[in-house]
């Protein structure tokens, strides 16, 4: 059942409520005038897009004074589309990397999903925790979501180091690489892809599969959609450059050093990408998929034309969101047991179909 949560400082709550009312009023006026932002969107999706669009902008203004206030404001009002009573939650134990476990009551697989949350590397929002629970519910697998260090307080390589530490911990605790799936949304998708690229260099075996949802594949200004899709998306192009600046932290790091698009994923574990055609990152994600397919990497790119950034959060309330979540489950079934995972009409790039045998998991020795 959908519900709205309001919390935190009174000034934050009042402003967020005002933004919510303004977004709702704007959508109502557009609909009455017969001019919706996107004809295929239901009113609730247009409202949510406008609300988060405005919330992100104000949160980043607050970040100039205090990252903590920025995050507190962002969490002051949010909505969730479903509850997941079948999923239990526990914080990580003292001997584990900092993070959260989400365990489905009736898990259907021995897979562990290592999920990196989105938020531009600067936020770990309450909605991100809810999304991790939704993955446990829809995929029927245990999810570990590391609470990796955030920018701007902790620039690169803090996030990479925390991701590798989480992967090493799973291996050391007895989870074989053949039962680990990397996953991430937005900046978390960036971290999942960068972690996949780092594993060989770190002397670690490849995971079974990597799921990248609306991933940030280039920290530079790539593609016309980066600014051209601003009005359709929750986030805006300029924000990616702010997040990239914080990730670099004043270090002499180039975009090439920090971008999955410059890496070579040939011979590594398969990658499944999902993206919305209305989001700002769609062009760079297409470029990433094309270049990696040309390199010989195993991947598939599915694009839902009318969706925007992280549309999975709409869950069952939108058919495309629900379909994308079910496709993630199909991808796990394919990777784990070779069940059918056929391309769909929205599949744009596919090198999995040409070779339906998974990449062999590396037997590199593990040093915990």
Coordinates of C-alpha atoms in Angstrom, one line a residue:
X1 CA 0.0 0.0 0.0
X2 CA 1.4 3.4 -0.9
X3 CA 2.1 5.8 1.9
X4 CA 3.8 9.1 2.5
X5 CA 6.4 9.7 5.3
X6 CA 7.2 13.2 6.6
X7 CA 9.9 13.6 9.2
X8 CA 12.7 15.8 10.5
X9 CA 13.0 19.5 11.2
X10 CA 9.8 21.6 11.0
X11 CA 11.3 24.0 8.4
X12 CA 12.3 21.1 6.2
X13 CA 8.9 19.5 6.5
X14 CA 7.0 22.7 5.7
X15 CA 9.1 23.5 2.7
X16 CA 8.7 19.9 1.4
X17 CA 4.9 20.1 1.9
X18 CA 4.9 23.4 0.0
X19 CA 6.9 21.7 -2.9
X20 CA 4.5 18.8 -2.9
X21 CA 1.4 21.1 -3.1
X22 CA 3.1 23.2 -5.9
X23 CA 3.9 20.0 -7.9
X24 CA 0.4 18.7 -7.5
X25 CA -1.1 22.0 -8.5
X26 CA 1.2 22.3 -11.5
X27 CA 0.3 18.8 -12.8
X28 CA -3.5 19.5 -12.2
X29 CA -3.3 22.7 -14.3
X30 CA -1.3 21.0 -17.1
X31 CA -3.9 18.2 -17.2
X32 CA -6.8 20.6 -17.2
X33 CA -5.2 22.5 -20.1
X34 CA -4.6 19.2 -22.0
X35 CA -0.9 19.7 -21.9
X36 CA 0.7 16.9 -19.8
X37 CA 4.5 16.8 -19.6
X38 CA 4.5 13.4 -21.3
X39 CA 1.2 12.0 -22.7
X40 CA 2.0 8.4 -21.7
X41 CA 2.6 9.3 -18.1
X42 CA -0.2 8.9 -15.5
X43 CA -0.6 12.0 -13.2
X44 CA 1.2 10.4 -10.3
X45 CA 4.3 9.9 -12.3
X46 CA 4.3 13.5 -13.6
X47 CA 3.8 14.7 -10.0
X48 CA 6.6 12.5 -8.6
X49 CA 9.0 13.7 -11.4
X50 CA 8.3 17.4 -10.7
X51 CA 8.4 17.0 -6.9
X52 CA 11.8 15.2 -6.9
X53 CA 13.1 17.6 -9.6
X54 CA 12.5 20.5 -7.3
X55 CA 13.6 18.7 -4.1
X56 CA 17.0 17.8 -5.7
X57 CA 17.6 21.4 -6.7
X58 CA 16.9 22.8 -3.2
X59 CA 18.9 20.0 -1.5
X60 CA 21.9 20.9 -3.6
X61 CA 21.6 24.5 -2.7
X62 CA 21.6 23.5 1.0
X63 CA 24.8 21.4 0.3
X64 CA 26.8 24.6 0.0
X65 CA 26.3 25.2 3.7
X66 CA 26.0 21.7 5.1
X67 CA 25.9 18.2 3.4
X68 CA 24.1 17.0 6.5
X69 CA 21.3 19.6 6.1
X70 CA 21.1 18.7 2.4
X71 CA 20.5 15.1 3.2
X72 CA 18.1 15.8 6.1
X73 CA 15.9 18.0 3.8
X74 CA 15.9 15.4 1.1
X75 CA 14.6 12.8 3.5
X76 CA 12.0 15.1 5.1
X77 CA 9.1 14.0 2.8
X78 CA 9.0 10.9 0.6
X79 CA 6.5 8.3 -0.6
X80 CA 6.8 4.5 -1.0
X81 CA 4.6 2.6 -3.4
X82 CA 4.5 -0.8 -1.5
X83 CA 5.3 -2.4 1.8
X84 CA 7.3 -5.7 1.8
X85 CA 6.2 -7.6 5.0
X86 CA 7.9 -10.7 3.6
X87 CA 11.3 -9.0 3.8
X88 CA 13.2 -8.7 7.1
X89 CA 15.9 -6.1 7.7
X90 CA 18.9 -6.1 9.9
X91 CA 21.9 -3.8 10.1
X92 CA 25.3 -5.4 9.5
X93 CA 27.0 -7.0 12.4
X94 CA 30.2 -5.6 14.0
X95 CA 32.4 -8.0 12.0
X96 CA 30.8 -7.0 8.7
X97 CA 31.2 -3.9 6.5
X98 CA 28.8 -1.2 7.4
X99 CA 25.5 -1.7 5.6
X100 CA 22.1 -3.4 5.7
X101 CA 20.8 -6.9 5.0
X102 CA 17.4 -7.4 3.4
X103 CA 16.2 -11.1 3.6
X104 CA 13.1 -12.4 1.9
X105 CA 11.0 -14.8 4.0
X106 CA 10.7 -17.2 1.1
X107 CA 14.0 -16.8 -0.8
X108 CA 14.1 -18.8 -4.0
X109 CA 17.8 -18.7 -4.6
X110 CA 21.2 -19.0 -3.0
X111 CA 22.3 -15.8 -4.8
X112 CA 23.4 -12.8 -2.7
X113 CA 22.8 -9.4 -4.3
X114 CA 25.5 -6.9 -3.5
X115 CA 23.5 -3.7 -4.1
X116 CA 25.1 -0.2 -4.3
X117 CA 22.5 2.6 -3.7
X118 CA 22.2 5.6 -5.9
X119 CA 22.2 9.3 -4.9
X120 CA 25.1 10.8 -6.8
X121 CA 27.6 9.4 -4.2
X122 CA 26.3 12.2 -2.0
X123 CA 23.0 10.9 -0.7
X124 CA 21.9 7.7 1.1
X125 CA 18.3 8.5 1.1
X126 CA 15.5 6.7 2.9
X127 CA 13.9 5.8 -0.4
X128 CA 17.1 4.0 -1.4
X129 CA 16.7 1.7 1.6
X130 CA 13.2 1.0 0.6
X131 CA 14.3 0.2 -2.9
X132 CA 16.8 -2.4 -1.6
X133 CA 13.9 -4.1 0.2
X134 CA 11.9 -4.1 -3.0
X135 CA 14.8 -5.9 -4.8
X136 CA 14.8 -8.6 -2.1
X137 CA 11.0 -9.0 -2.5
X138 CA 10.9 -9.0 -6.3
X139 CA 14.0 -11.1 -6.9
X140 CA 13.6 -13.4 -4.0
X141 CA 17.3 -13.1 -3.0
X142 CA 19.2 -11.8 0.0
X143 CA 20.4 -8.3 -0.5
X144 CA 23.4 -6.7 1.2
X145 CA 23.5 -2.9 0.7
X146 CA 26.8 -1.4 1.8
X147 CA 26.6 2.0 3.5
X148 CA 29.6 3.2 1.6
X149 CA 31.2 6.6 2.4
X150 CA 29.7 9.6 0.8
X151 CA 31.0 12.7 -1.0
X152 CA 31.8 15.5 -0.6
X153 CA 33.3 14.4 2.7
X154 CA 34.9 11.3 1.3
X155 CA 36.0 11.6 -2.3
X156 CA 37.3 8.8 -4.6
X157 CA 38.7 6.1 -3.9
X158 CA 36.6 5.8 -0.7
X159 CA 33.6 4.3 -2.5
X160 CA 35.7 1.9 -4.6
X161 CA 37.5 0.7 -1.5
X162 CA 34.2 0.2 0.4
X163 CA 32.7 -1.7 -2.5
X164 CA 35.7 -4.0 -2.8
X165 CA 35.7 -4.6 1.0
X166 CA 32.1 -5.7 0.8
X167 CA 32.8 -8.1 -2.0
X168 CA 35.8 -9.5 -0.2
X169 CA 33.7 -10.0 2.9
X170 CA 31.1 -12.0 1.1
X171 CA 33.8 -14.2 -0.4
X172 CA 35.4 -14.6 3.0
X173 CA 32.1 -15.5 4.7
X174 CA 31.6 -18.4 2.3
X175 CA 29.6 -17.0 -0.5
X176 CA 31.2 -18.1 -3.8
X177 CA 31.6 -15.6 -6.6
X178 CA 29.2 -17.8 -8.7
X179 CA 26.5 -16.8 -6.3
X180 CA 27.2 -13.1 -6.1
X181 CA 25.4 -10.6 -8.3
X182 CA 26.5 -7.0 -8.4
X183 CA 23.7 -4.4 -8.6
X184 CA 23.4 -0.7 -8.5
X185 CA 21.2 2.2 -9.5
X186 CA 22.4 5.6 -10.8
X187 CA 25.7 6.4 -9.1
X188 CA 25.3 2.9 -7.6
X189 CA 25.3 1.6 -11.1
X190 CA 28.5 3.5 -11.7
X191 CA 30.0 1.8 -8.6
X192 CA 28.8 -1.6 -9.7
X193 CA 30.4 -1.3 -13.1
X194 CA 33.6 0.2 -11.7
X195 CA 33.8 -2.6 -9.1
X196 CA 33.4 -5.2 -11.8
X197 CA 36.3 -3.6 -13.7
X198 CA 38.5 -3.5 -10.6
X199 CA 38.0 -7.2 -9.5
X200 CA 40.6 -8.7 -11.8
X201 CA 43.2 -6.0 -10.7
X202 CA 42.3 -6.8 -7.1
X203 CA 42.9 -10.5 -7.6
X204 CA 39.2 -11.4 -7.1
X205 CA 37.0 -13.7 -9.1
X206 CA 34.2 -12.4 -11.3
X207 CA 30.6 -12.3 -10.1
X208 CA 27.8 -14.3 -11.7
X209 CA 26.1 -11.1 -13.2
X210 CA 26.0 -7.4 -12.9
X211 CA 22.7 -5.5 -13.0
X212 CA 23.1 -1.8 -13.8
X213 CA 19.9 0.3 -13.5
X214 CA 20.1 3.8 -15.0
X215 CA 23.8 3.7 -14.4
X216 CA 26.1 6.8 -14.6
X217 CA 28.6 5.6 -17.2
X218 CA 30.5 8.8 -17.9
X219 CA 31.4 11.5 -15.3
X220 CA 31.9 13.9 -18.2
X221 CA 29.3 15.8 -20.2
X222 CA 28.4 13.1 -22.7
X223 CA 25.3 13.0 -24.9
X224 CA 22.6 15.4 -25.9
X225 CA 20.2 13.9 -23.4
X226 CA 22.3 15.0 -20.5
X227 CA 20.7 18.5 -20.8
X228 CA 18.1 17.8 -23.4
X229 CA 16.0 15.6 -21.1
X230 CA 16.3 17.9 -18.1
X231 CA 12.6 18.7 -17.9
X232 CA 11.5 15.0 -18.1
X233 CA 13.8 13.8 -15.3
X234 CA 14.1 13.7 -11.5
X235 CA 17.7 14.9 -11.8
X236 CA 19.3 17.4 -14.1
X237 CA 22.5 17.4 -16.2
X238 CA 24.3 20.1 -14.1
X239 CA 23.9 17.9 -11.1
X240 CA 26.1 15.1 -12.6
X241 CA 28.9 17.6 -12.9
X242 CA 28.5 18.7 -9.3
X243 CA 28.6 15.1 -8.2
X244 CA 31.6 14.4 -10.4
X245 CA 33.4 17.4 -8.8
X246 CA 32.7 16.1 -5.4
X247 CA 33.8 12.6 -6.4
X248 CA 37.2 14.0 -7.6
X249 CA 37.5 16.0 -4.4
X250 CA 40.1 18.4 -5.9
X251 CA 42.4 15.5 -7.0
X252 CA 43.9 15.6 -10.5
X253 CA 41.6 12.9 -11.7
X254 CA 40.2 12.8 -15.3
X255 CA 36.7 11.7 -16.3
X256 CA 38.4 8.9 -18.2
X257 CA 39.9 7.5 -15.0
X258 CA 36.5 7.6 -13.2
X259 CA 34.2 6.4 -16.0
X260 CA 33.0 2.9 -16.8
X261 CA 32.7 3.9 -20.5
X262 CA 36.6 3.9 -20.8
X263 CA 37.0 0.4 -19.3
X264 CA 37.1 -2.9 -21.2
X265 CA 34.7 -5.5 -20.0
X266 CA 35.6 -8.1 -22.5
X267 CA 36.0 -11.5 -20.8
X268 CA 34.3 -10.4 -17.6
X269 CA 31.0 -11.4 -16.2
X270 CA 27.8 -10.5 -18.1
X271 CA 26.1 -7.1 -17.7
X272 CA 22.4 -6.4 -17.9
X273 CA 21.5 -2.7 -18.3
X274 CA 18.1 -1.1 -17.9
X275 CA 17.3 2.6 -18.6
X276 CA 14.5 5.0 -19.4
X277 CA 14.3 6.7 -22.7
X278 CA 13.4 10.0 -21.1
X279 CA 16.2 10.2 -18.6
X280 CA 19.3 12.5 -18.8
X281 CA 21.7 9.5 -18.8
X282 CA 20.2 7.5 -21.7
X283 CA 22.7 8.7 -24.3
X284 CA 25.8 7.9 -22.3
X285 CA 24.3 4.5 -21.4
X286 CA 23.7 3.7 -25.0
X287 CA 27.3 4.8 -25.8
X288 CA 28.6 2.5 -23.1
X289 CA 26.6 -0.5 -24.4
X290 CA 27.6 0.1 -28.0
X291 CA 31.3 0.4 -27.2
X292 CA 31.4 -2.6 -24.9
X293 CA 29.4 -4.7 -27.3
X294 CA 32.0 -3.8 -30.0
X295 CA 34.7 -4.8 -27.6
X296 CA 33.2 -8.3 -27.2
X297 CA 31.7 -7.9 -23.8
X298 CA 28.6 -9.9 -22.8
X299 CA 25.7 -7.5 -22.2
X300 CA 22.1 -6.5 -22.9
X301 CA 20.6 -3.1 -22.9
X302 CA 16.8 -2.7 -22.4
X303 CA 15.3 0.8 -22.9
X304 CA 11.8 1.7 -21.8
X305 CA 11.1 4.7 -24.1
X306 CA 8.8 6.7 -22.0
X307 CA 10.4 6.2 -18.6
X308 CA 12.8 8.4 -16.7
X309 CA 15.6 8.0 -14.2
X310 CA 15.2 5.1 -11.7
X311 CA 11.7 4.4 -12.9
X312 CA 11.8 1.1 -11.0
X313 CA 10.8 2.9 -7.9
X314 CA 7.2 3.1 -9.1
X315 CA 6.9 -0.7 -8.6
X316 CA 3.5 -2.1 -9.3
X317 CA 2.0 1.3 -9.8
X318 CA 3.3 1.6 -13.3
X319 CA 3.4 -1.4 -15.8
X320 CA 6.8 -0.5 -17.2
X321 CA 8.4 -0.4 -13.7
X322 CA 6.8 -3.7 -12.8
X323 CA 8.0 -5.2 -16.1
X324 CA 11.5 -4.0 -15.5
X325 CA 11.6 -5.5 -12.0
X326 CA 10.4 -8.9 -13.4
X327 CA 13.0 -8.7 -16.1
X328 CA 15.7 -8.5 -13.4
X329 CA 14.3 -11.7 -12.0
X330 CA 14.5 -13.3 -15.5
X331 CA 18.1 -12.2 -15.8
X332 CA 19.0 -13.9 -12.5
X333 CA 17.2 -17.1 -13.6
X334 CA 19.2 -17.0 -16.8
X335 CA 22.5 -16.4 -15.1
X336 CA 21.9 -19.0 -12.4
X337 CA 20.3 -21.8 -14.3
X338 CA 20.2 -20.9 -18.0
X339 CA 16.4 -20.4 -18.1
X340 CA 15.2 -18.5 -21.2
X341 CA 16.0 -14.7 -21.2
X342 CA 14.9 -13.7 -24.7
X343 CA 15.3 -10.2 -26.0
X344 CA 12.2 -8.0 -26.0
X345 CA 10.9 -5.2 -28.3
X346 CA 12.6 -2.7 -26.0
X347 CA 16.0 -4.5 -26.2
X348 CA 18.3 -2.2 -28.1
X349 CA 21.7 -3.9 -27.8
X350 CA 22.3 -7.6 -27.1
X351 CA 25.4 -9.7 -27.2
X352 CA 23.9 -12.3 -24.7
X353 CA 21.8 -13.8 -27.4
X354 CA 24.8 -14.6 -29.5
X355 CA 26.4 -16.5 -26.6
X356 CA 23.9 -17.9 -24.1
X357 CA 26.6 -19.6 -22.1
X358 CA 27.7 -17.6 -19.1
X359 CA 31.3 -16.4 -18.9
X360 CA 33.2 -18.9 -16.8
X361 CA 33.8 -17.8 -13.2
X362 CA 37.5 -17.1 -12.7
X363 CA 39.3 -19.4 -10.3
X364 CA 41.7 -16.7 -9.1
X365 CA 42.7 -17.6 -5.5
X366 CA 41.0 -15.5 -2.8
X367 CA 42.9 -13.8 -0.1
X368 CA 40.4 -12.5 2.5

